[in-house]
Steps between C-alpha positions, in 0.01 A plus 500: 500500500602318817394661825473402862156452646351807664367483855200710395181304421403482133204736539729760660750527217420815303708557190817700559681680218877537526604758241860551390597817307830382351767731361854382428473242779659209313752433776238443770160453334508121509563503877213745544255288300608180670440661840141567391455146372628367833215657700304277738190685384352332192232709335707767330582637157825664390495792256839611363552795267830583333555876468708496180805349668830493315642192674373138516195579712252399228686175435477405867132592514425275206627197693176522701265539205372143534360544851124544501495756779776721353411789272780670301460856372709774343496871577611774263812695592464822695273609781732393782391258768141627486432364152617145571366485857155600377530264202548190713261612773213573265550160333459323836173314561548403865314632803838589652808636328872494583754680283850351507792675328697275270802462729334451839402181684193365678538255785272196458246588770437869430186476287329240717565703816380822344185350346412352840498853645260621232266209565504565875447877462251602226572872556867463404618643168878453540727254681877549527776271631853579610782413262873440479733727304723268293799551274552384144584151628191467728705555813299698760643844576217604734245258644135546595466859383169686499156544661635734776306324770168509311435129537146370500184687400494882478294768336646587161517869591706416808743299285526792256575742783761261641696474175504883469622546858770236450629690197536179301292235325412263786304268268797406286532428131199369303603135542439541876143620443172336398207726410141460394502549126168686513647748748802564279272554200271730700785743580609516137778237501863591578586859591826638356463869578799441729688240292727366776192448716281330239446209738457686831277771353275235348487298822383806692225579252380141531531502881276805526216278373527225764708321762856371519668186637873481566686168527834511679637175354753572225343364183679650199845598378561845353814500291730802501746573222790730419259742327353582842831614659442860401504813716317687223226236503466522879460877474228468236320242711487723807385799294214297358413351839467843662302623200262206528458557874404863434251399235338244728482743794335758275251262339423295812563710813276256688765232441830694513526799734751782482689333786504168311637688200784665694597177674480294180705741291769525768520121519505473121809722489664305782419171329650634177826586679510156660427339166792680339737359764346155454544529122872565541542203736287260299653607169846417633374171642339402171813602310712270718249217449500550123880501495507163680245356260697636205795288609288186543251553216630754248222433250232583759679820600515614139128446455427686823692806389286525188175512696288812463373550854226748404134417539252604236 
């Protein structure tokens, strides 16, 4: 595997595990894996598990079978995201762990920057970077999204309170986040009691055990698809967000107060309404883009229409 030289000294390069729970990601999985291989940080392993995909995901995975630091696994069907996310995470052997969905992208510097923050701050259990929201063709729709001003070092409880009060996941998707593997294991791995918040709920449980660092520089690309342009989905997301906020306020009133709860739930509903409007706009924009590509590259458009945008 060819990689650029890391600026970190050899003795300061702990092993990082990048884990990829793949499910029907044939259209984008190669780009995702290549973005991991392109990291400036050198001492990493990649663990990929196919969750009984019905497309060419397994075929694409097998192209990387010859790399010594790539481990390929399979996960039985069923169990939703939780089964495959835990499968790849528990197979990781690194000191730090980053989960990347099989259609998202890492920018080359993200792991090196995030590891540097862990090395400089031994109390930190989670580091998050801002990201870009990109379309199916890697074109940015929204740039430098996330963190909500929480740059630098903060108490984990303060970061948890902030994300509740904002009414949205300020840490971003898993590809934006690097955690201590031991901390993730200590809280019982991924938490899917609120399925749409499997990432945010888990982050908060980890953050309540240590400190947080936020990096403002946009360092990942989160890909949106047609399957996410759904008013019904937005409604379910806000219902689960407010339910999670109530659970956290009840179980940890020292972290989330009744005022935090009221503010966070109001903002979650407002964010949901704004998201619905954004979905309409972005869906139309993506439709126009796909129509143009269909004229220029009809074979690519046909393949795109067959994509199952769901995540296991």
